[in-house]
Short mmCIF file of C-alpha atoms and ligand atoms in Angstrom, two decimals:
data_model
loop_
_atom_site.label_atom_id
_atom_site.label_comp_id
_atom_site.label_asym_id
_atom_site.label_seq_id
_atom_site.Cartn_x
_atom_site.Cartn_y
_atom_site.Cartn_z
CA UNK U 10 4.45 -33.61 16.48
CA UNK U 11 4.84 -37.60 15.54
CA UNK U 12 2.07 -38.72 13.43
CA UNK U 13 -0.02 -35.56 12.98
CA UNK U 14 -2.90 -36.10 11.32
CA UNK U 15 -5.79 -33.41 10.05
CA UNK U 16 -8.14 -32.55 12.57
CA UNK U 17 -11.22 -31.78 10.05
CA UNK U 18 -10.64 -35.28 8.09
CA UNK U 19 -7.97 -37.52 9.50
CA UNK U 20 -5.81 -37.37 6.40
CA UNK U 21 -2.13 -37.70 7.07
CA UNK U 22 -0.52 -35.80 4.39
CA UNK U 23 -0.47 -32.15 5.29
CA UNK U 24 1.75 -28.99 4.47
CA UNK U 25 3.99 -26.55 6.21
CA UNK U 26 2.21 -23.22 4.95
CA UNK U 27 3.30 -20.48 7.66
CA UNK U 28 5.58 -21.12 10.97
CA UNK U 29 6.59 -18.76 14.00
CA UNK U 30 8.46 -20.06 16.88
CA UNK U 31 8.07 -18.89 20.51
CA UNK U 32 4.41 -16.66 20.28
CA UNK U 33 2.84 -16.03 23.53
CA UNK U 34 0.07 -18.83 23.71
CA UNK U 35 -2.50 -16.39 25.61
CA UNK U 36 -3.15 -13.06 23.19
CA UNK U 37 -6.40 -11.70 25.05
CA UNK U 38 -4.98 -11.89 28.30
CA UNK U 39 -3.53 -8.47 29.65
CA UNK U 40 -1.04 -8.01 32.64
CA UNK U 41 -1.70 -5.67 35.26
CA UNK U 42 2.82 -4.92 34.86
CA UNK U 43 5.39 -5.04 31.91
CA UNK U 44 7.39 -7.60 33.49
CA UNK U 45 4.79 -10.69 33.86
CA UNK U 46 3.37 -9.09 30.38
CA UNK U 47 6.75 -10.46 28.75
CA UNK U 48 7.18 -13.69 31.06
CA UNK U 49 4.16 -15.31 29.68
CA UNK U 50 4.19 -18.89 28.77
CA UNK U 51 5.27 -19.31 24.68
CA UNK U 52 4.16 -22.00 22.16
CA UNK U 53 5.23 -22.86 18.58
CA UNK U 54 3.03 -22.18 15.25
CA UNK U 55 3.55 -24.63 12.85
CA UNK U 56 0.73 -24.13 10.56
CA UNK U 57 -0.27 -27.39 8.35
CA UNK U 58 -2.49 -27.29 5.48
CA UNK U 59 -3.89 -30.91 4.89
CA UNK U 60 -3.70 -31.65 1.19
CA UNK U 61 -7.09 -33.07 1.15
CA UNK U 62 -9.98 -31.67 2.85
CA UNK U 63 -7.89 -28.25 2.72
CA UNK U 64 -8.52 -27.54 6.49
CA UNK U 65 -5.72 -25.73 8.40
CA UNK U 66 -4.57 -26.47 11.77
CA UNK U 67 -1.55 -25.31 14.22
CA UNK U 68 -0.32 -28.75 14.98
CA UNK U 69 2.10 -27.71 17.73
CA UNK U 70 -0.76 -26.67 19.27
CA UNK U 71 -1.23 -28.18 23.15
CA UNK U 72 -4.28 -27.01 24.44
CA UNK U 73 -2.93 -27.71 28.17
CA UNK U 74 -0.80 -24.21 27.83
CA UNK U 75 -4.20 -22.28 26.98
CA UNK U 76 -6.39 -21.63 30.17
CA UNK U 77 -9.49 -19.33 29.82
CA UNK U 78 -10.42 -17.71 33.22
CA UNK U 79 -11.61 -14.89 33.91
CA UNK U 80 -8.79 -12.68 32.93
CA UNK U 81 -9.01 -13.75 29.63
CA UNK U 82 -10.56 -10.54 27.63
CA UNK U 83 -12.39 -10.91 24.50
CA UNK U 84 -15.38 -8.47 24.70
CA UNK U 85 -15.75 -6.41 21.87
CA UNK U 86 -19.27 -5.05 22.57
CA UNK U 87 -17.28 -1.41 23.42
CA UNK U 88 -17.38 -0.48 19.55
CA UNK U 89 -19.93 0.69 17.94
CA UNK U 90 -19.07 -1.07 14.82
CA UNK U 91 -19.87 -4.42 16.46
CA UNK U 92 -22.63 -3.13 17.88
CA UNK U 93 -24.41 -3.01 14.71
CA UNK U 94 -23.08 -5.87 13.24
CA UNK U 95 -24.87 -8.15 16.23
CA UNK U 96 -28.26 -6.30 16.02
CA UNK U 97 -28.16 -7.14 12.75
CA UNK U 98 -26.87 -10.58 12.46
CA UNK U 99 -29.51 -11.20 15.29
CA UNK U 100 -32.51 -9.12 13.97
CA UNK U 101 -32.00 -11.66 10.94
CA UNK U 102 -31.78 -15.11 12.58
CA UNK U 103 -34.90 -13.91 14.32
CA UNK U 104 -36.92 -13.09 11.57
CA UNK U 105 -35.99 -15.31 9.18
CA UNK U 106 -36.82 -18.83 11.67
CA UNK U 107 -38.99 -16.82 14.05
CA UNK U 108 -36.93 -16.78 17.09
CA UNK U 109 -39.55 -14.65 19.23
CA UNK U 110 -39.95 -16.01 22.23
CA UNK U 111 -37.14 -18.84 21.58
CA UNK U 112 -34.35 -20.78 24.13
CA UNK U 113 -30.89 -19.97 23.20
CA UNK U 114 -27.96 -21.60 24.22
CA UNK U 115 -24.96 -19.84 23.28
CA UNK U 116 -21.44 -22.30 23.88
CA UNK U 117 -18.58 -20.05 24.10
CA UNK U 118 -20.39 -17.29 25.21
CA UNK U 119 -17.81 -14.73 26.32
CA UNK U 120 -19.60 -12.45 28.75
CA UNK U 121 -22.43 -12.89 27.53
CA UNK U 122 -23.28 -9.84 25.62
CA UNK U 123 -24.27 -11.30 22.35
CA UNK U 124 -26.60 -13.74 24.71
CA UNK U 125 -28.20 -10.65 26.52
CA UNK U 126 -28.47 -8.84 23.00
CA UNK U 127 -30.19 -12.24 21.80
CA UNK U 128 -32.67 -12.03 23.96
CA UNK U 129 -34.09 -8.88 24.59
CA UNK U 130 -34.70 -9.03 20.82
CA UNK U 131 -36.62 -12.65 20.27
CA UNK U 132 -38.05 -11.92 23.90
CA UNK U 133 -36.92 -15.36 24.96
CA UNK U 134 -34.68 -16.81 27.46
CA UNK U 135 -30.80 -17.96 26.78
CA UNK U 136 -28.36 -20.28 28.68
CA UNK U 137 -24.60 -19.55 27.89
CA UNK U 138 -21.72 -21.75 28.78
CA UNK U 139 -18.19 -20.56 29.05
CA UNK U 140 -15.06 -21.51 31.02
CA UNK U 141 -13.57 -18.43 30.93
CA UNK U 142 -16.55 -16.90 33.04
CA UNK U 143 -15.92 -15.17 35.98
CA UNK U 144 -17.55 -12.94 38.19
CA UNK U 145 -20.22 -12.31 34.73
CA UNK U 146 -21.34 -15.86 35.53
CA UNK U 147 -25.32 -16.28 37.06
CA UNK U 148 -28.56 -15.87 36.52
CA UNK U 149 -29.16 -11.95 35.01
CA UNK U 150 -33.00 -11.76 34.08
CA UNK U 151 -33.50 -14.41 30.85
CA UNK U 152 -30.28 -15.16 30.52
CA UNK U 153 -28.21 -17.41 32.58
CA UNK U 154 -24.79 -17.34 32.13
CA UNK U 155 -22.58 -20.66 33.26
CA UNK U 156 -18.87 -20.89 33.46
CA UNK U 157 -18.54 -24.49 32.32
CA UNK U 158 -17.33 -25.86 28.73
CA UNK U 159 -20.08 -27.83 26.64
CA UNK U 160 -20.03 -31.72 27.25
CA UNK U 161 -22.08 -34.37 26.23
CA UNK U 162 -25.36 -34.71 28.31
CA UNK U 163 -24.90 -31.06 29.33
CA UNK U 164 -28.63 -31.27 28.86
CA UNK U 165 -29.20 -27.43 27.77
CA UNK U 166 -30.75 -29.28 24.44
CA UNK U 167 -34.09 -28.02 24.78
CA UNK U 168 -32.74 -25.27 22.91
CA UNK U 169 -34.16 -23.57 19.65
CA UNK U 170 -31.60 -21.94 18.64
CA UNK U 171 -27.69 -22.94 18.86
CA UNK U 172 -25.23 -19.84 18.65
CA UNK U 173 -21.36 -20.70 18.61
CA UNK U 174 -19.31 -17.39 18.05
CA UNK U 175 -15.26 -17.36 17.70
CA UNK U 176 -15.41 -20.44 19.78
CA UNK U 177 -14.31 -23.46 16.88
CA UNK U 178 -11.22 -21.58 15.76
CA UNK U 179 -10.17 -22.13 19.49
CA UNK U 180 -11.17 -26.45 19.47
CA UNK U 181 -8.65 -28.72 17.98
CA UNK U 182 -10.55 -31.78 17.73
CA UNK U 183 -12.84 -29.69 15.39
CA UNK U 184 -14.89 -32.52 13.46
CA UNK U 185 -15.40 -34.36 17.25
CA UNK U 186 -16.78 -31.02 18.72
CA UNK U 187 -18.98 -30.92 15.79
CA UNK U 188 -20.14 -34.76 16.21
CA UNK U 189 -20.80 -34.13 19.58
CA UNK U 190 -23.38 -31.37 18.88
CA UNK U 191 -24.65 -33.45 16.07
CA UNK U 192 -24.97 -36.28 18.67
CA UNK U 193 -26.90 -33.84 21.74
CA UNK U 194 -29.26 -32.24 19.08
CA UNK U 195 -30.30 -35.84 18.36
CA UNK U 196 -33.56 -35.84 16.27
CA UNK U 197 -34.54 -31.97 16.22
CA UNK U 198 -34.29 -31.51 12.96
CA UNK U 199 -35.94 -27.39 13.49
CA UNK U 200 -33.16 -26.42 15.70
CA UNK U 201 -31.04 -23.60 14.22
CA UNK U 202 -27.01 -23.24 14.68
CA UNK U 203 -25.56 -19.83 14.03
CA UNK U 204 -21.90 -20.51 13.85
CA UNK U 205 -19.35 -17.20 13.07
CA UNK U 206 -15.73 -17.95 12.49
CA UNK U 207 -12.68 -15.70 11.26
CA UNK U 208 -12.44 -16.39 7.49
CA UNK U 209 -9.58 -18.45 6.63
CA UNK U 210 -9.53 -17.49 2.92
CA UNK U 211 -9.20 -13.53 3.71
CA UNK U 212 -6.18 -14.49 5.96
CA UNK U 213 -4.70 -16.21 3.03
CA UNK U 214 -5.77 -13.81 0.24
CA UNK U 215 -4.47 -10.80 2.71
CA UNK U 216 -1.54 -12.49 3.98
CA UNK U 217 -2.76 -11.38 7.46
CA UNK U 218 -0.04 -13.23 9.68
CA UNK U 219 -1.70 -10.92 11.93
CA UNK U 220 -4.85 -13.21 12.36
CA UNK U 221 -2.18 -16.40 12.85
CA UNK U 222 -1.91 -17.25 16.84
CA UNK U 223 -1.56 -19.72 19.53
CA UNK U 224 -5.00 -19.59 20.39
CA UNK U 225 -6.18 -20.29 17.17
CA UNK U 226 -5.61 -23.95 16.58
CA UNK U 227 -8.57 -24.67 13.84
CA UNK U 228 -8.98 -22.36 10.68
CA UNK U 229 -11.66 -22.64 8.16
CA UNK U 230 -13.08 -21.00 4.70
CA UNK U 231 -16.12 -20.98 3.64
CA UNK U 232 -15.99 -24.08 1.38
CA UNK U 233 -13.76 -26.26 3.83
CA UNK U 234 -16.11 -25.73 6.63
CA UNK U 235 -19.36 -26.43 4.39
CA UNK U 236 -17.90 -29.49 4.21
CA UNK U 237 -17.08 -30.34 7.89
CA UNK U 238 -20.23 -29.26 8.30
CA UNK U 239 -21.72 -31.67 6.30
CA UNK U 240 -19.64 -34.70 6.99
CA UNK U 241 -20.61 -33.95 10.50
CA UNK U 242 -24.69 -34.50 9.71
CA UNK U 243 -25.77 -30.74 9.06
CA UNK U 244 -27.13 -29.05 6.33
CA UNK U 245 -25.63 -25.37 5.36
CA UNK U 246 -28.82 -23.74 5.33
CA UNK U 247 -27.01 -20.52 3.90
CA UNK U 248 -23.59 -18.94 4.38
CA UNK U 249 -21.69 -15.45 3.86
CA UNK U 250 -18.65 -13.80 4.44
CA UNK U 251 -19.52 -10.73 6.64
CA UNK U 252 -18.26 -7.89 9.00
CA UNK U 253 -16.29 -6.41 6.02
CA UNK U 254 -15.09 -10.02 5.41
CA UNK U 255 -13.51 -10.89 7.90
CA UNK U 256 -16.09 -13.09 9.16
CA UNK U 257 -17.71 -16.48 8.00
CA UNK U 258 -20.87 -16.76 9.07
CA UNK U 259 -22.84 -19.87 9.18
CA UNK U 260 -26.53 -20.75 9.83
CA UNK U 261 -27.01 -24.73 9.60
CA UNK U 262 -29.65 -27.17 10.77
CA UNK U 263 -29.30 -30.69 11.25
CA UNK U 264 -28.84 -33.25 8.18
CA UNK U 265 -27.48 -35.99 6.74
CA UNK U 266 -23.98 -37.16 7.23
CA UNK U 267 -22.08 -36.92 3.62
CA UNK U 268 -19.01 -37.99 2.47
CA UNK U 269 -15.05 -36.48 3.16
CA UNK U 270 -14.17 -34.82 -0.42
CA UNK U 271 -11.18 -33.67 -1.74
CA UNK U 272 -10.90 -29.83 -2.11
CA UNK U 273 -10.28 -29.57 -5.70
CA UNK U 274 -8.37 -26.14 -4.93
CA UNK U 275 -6.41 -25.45 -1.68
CA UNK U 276 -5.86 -21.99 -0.24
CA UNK U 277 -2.59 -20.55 -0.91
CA UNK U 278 -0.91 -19.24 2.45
CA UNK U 279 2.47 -18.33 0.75
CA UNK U 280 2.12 -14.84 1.22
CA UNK U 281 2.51 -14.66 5.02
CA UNK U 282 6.16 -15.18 5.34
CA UNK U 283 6.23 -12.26 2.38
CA UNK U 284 3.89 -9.81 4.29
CA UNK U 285 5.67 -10.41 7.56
CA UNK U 286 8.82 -9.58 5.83
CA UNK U 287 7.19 -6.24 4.14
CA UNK U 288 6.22 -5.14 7.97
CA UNK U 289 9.80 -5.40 9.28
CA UNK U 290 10.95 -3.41 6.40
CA UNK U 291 8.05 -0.65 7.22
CA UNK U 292 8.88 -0.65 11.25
CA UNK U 293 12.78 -0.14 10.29
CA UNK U 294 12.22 2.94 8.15
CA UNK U 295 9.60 3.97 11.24
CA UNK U 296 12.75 3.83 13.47
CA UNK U 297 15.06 5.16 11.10
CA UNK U 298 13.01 8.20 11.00
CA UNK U 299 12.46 8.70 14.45
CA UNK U 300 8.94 8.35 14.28
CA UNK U 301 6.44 7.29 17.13
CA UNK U 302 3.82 5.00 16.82
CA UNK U 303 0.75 3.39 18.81
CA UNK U 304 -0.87 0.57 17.71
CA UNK U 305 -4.88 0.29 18.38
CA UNK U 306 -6.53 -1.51 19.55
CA UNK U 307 -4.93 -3.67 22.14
CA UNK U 308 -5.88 -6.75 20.74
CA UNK U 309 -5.23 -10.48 20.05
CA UNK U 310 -3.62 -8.84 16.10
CA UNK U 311 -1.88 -6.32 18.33
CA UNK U 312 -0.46 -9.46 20.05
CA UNK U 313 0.41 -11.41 16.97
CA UNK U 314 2.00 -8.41 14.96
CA UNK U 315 4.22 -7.32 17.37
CA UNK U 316 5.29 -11.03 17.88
CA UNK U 317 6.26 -11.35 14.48
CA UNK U 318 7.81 -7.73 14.36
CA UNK U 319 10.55 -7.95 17.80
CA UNK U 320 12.48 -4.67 16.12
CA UNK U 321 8.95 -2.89 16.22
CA UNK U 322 8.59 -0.80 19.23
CA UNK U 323 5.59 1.11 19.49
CA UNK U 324 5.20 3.77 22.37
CA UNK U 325 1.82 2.43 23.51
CA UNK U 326 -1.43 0.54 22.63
CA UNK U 327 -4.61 2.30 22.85
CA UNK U 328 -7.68 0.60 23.64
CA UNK U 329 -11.52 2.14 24.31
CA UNK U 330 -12.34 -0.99 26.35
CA UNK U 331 -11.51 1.26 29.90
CA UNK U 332 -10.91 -2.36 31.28
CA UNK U 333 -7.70 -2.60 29.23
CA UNK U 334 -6.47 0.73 30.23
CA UNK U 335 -2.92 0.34 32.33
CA UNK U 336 -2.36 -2.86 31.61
CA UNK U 337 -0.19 -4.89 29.79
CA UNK U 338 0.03 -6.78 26.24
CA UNK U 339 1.65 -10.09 26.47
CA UNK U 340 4.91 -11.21 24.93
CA UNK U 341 6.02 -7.10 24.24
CA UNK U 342 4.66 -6.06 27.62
CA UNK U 343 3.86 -3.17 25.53
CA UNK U 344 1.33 -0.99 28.25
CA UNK U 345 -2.15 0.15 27.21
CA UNK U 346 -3.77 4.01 27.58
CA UNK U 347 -7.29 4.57 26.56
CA UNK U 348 -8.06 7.49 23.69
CA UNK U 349 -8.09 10.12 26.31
CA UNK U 350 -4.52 9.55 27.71
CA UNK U 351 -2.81 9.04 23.85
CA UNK U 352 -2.26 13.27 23.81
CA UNK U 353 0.89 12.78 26.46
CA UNK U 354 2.42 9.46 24.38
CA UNK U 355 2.97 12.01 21.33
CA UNK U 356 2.70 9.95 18.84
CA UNK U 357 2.98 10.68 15.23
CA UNK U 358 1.76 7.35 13.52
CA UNK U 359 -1.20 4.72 14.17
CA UNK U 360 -1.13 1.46 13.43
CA UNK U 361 -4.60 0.02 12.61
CA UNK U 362 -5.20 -3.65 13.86
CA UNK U 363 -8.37 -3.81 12.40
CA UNK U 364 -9.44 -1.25 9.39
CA UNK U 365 -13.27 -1.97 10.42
CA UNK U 366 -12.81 0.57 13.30
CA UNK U 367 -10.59 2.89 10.74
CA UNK U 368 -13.28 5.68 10.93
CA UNK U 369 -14.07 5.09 14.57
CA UNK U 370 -10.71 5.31 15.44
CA UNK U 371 -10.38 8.57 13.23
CA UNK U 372 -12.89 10.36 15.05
CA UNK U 373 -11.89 9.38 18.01
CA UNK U 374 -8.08 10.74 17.43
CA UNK U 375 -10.02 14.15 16.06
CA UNK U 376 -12.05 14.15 19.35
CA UNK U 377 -8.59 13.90 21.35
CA UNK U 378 -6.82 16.22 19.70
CA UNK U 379 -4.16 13.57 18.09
CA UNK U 380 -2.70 14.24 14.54
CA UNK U 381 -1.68 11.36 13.22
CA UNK U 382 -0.79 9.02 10.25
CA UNK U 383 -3.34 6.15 10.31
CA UNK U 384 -1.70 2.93 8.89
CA UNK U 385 -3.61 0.30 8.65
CA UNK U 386 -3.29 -3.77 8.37
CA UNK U 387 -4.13 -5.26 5.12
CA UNK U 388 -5.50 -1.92 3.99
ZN1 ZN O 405 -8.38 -32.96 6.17
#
């Protein structure tokens, strides 16, 4: 960690906001037993703040312990929820630059199912490149799906419309990821980017150390990334926070490459150590009273809470991906039941990860027959 600079800007002088030693550095992938679950390979957060540009960066991060095959699993396209959130999202970037009939390339595309979704709306044809891709990867119809990372002279440029989703929180070298699509887009100045990140600023306002992991190397707000954005050669054509704020989305189109400035007002992280400390108070009284608890869903939060929580010990993690079901959460090894199997576990209290799905998960307890307390994070 010698002579860390910012990632975003290349400034030198950054900040200690929020540090955790020893988190698993793989939160999506599940084990099919308890025992590998909790032998998985660890990395340090050391979260740095740098005191000019304002971005935020894990700079213990070493992208050699992070490998994305096709046991990683990030699909969320099993809630409902997200389903609308996508049709929307993509109902709008296709009416607004009229996207019927257009060429998406997606990088980062997970399994494709935003891709797919993409294109049976604008009618067009997509190309999606992931490394993680497995057995998902090949030619389905319009889309074509290639397990591969984006590179210079990848020559998948012909496209309209560039989507990047929850893929630059995961890139260290953030601003020379962003130069290099500035570079391969070359003069096509119509071409559209739709870029959706995690909000940095609601992890900060909502001290959600929850939303902190290995995996996450780059984190951005809304006015911090306008900026890389900008410095990099594009123009913010508009930008929102969105899915009940937790997301930033971006749309941007090529433009002209302005200056680094200062951030005249940096996020303040120094709630996190505070919030983790209010959770181990919570999961000792939980204990002290005997109670039980699941957490849901069994996610990349589950992964990060129960890092920062060791005395926690939940009963089980429910998930309604069925993929997910029997296996294993990595770091607590804690094992994972779909809704259906939660009756036997007997639990008494819930632990949201996410309160987007608070009502899905609701009726989903009520259509199982579970009485429970619902807690959820940053709720
Ligand atoms: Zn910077």
């Amino acid at each position: 960690m010698t002579d860390v600079v910012c990632r975003s800007c290349g400034h030198a002088a950054l900040a200690t906001v929020f540090d955790a030693p020893s988190v698993p550095v793989e939160n999506s992938r599940l084990y099919a037993d308890e025992a590998s679950a909790r032998a998985v390979a660890r990395g340090d957060l050391v979260i740095q703040q740098c005191e000019r540009c304002g971005f935020v960066q894990n700079s213990a991060f070493d992208p050699t312990l992070v490998v994305y095959d096709d046991d990683y699993e990030d699909a969320q396209g099993h809630s409902a929820v997200f389903q609308a959130f996508a049709t929307r999202v993509i109902d709008e970037l296709i009416d607004t630059y009229d996207l019927q009939g257009a060429r998406a390339l997606e990088i980062g595309c997970g399994n494709g199912d935003f891709l797919r979704r993409f294109c049976a709306a604008s009618g067009g044809t997509g190309v999606g490149l992931d490394p993680a891709l497995g057995s998902d990867a090949g030619v389905d119809g319009p889309v074509e799906l290639r397990a591969e990372s984006f590179t210079t002279g990848s020559g998948h440029f012909d496209a309209d419309v560039v989507i990047c989703r929850h893929t630059l929180e995961h890139v260290p070298d953030i601003a020379a990821f962003l130069a290099l699509v500035r570079a391969e887009l070359a003069d096509r100045p119509e071409v559209v980017l739709y870029l959706e990140v995690p909000d940095t600023g609601r992890i900060a306002d909502e001290a959600a150390f929850w939303d902190v992991y290995f995996e996450h190397c780059s984190y951005v707000d809304e006015g911090g990334f306008a900026d890389l954005l900008q410095r990099s050669g594009f123009a913010v054509v508009q930008s929102r926070l969105d899915y009940d704020g937790q997301y930033l989305v971006t749309h941007a189109r090529l433009g002209t490459r302005q200056p680094i400035v200062a951030r005249d007002s940096q996020l303040d992280f120094s709630a996190l150590a505070d919030s983790v400390d209010h959770w181990r108070r919570w999961a000792n009284e939980l204990d002290e009273h005997g109670r039980r608890a699941a957490v849901w869903a069994a996610s990349s939060k589950a992964v990060a809470f129960l890092s920062a929580l060791p005395d926690f010990a939940p009963v089980v993690a429910v998930d309604i991906n069925p993929a997910k079901a029997g296996r294993h959460l990595p770091g607590s090894g804690l094992g994972v039941c779909g809704p259906d199997d939660l009756p036997g576990y007997e639990v008494d209290t819930v632990v949201v990860m996410n309160p987007v799905y608070m009502d899905e998960i609701r009726a989903e307890l009520d259509r199982v027959g579970v009485q429970a307390e619902l807690v959820g994070l940053g709720a």
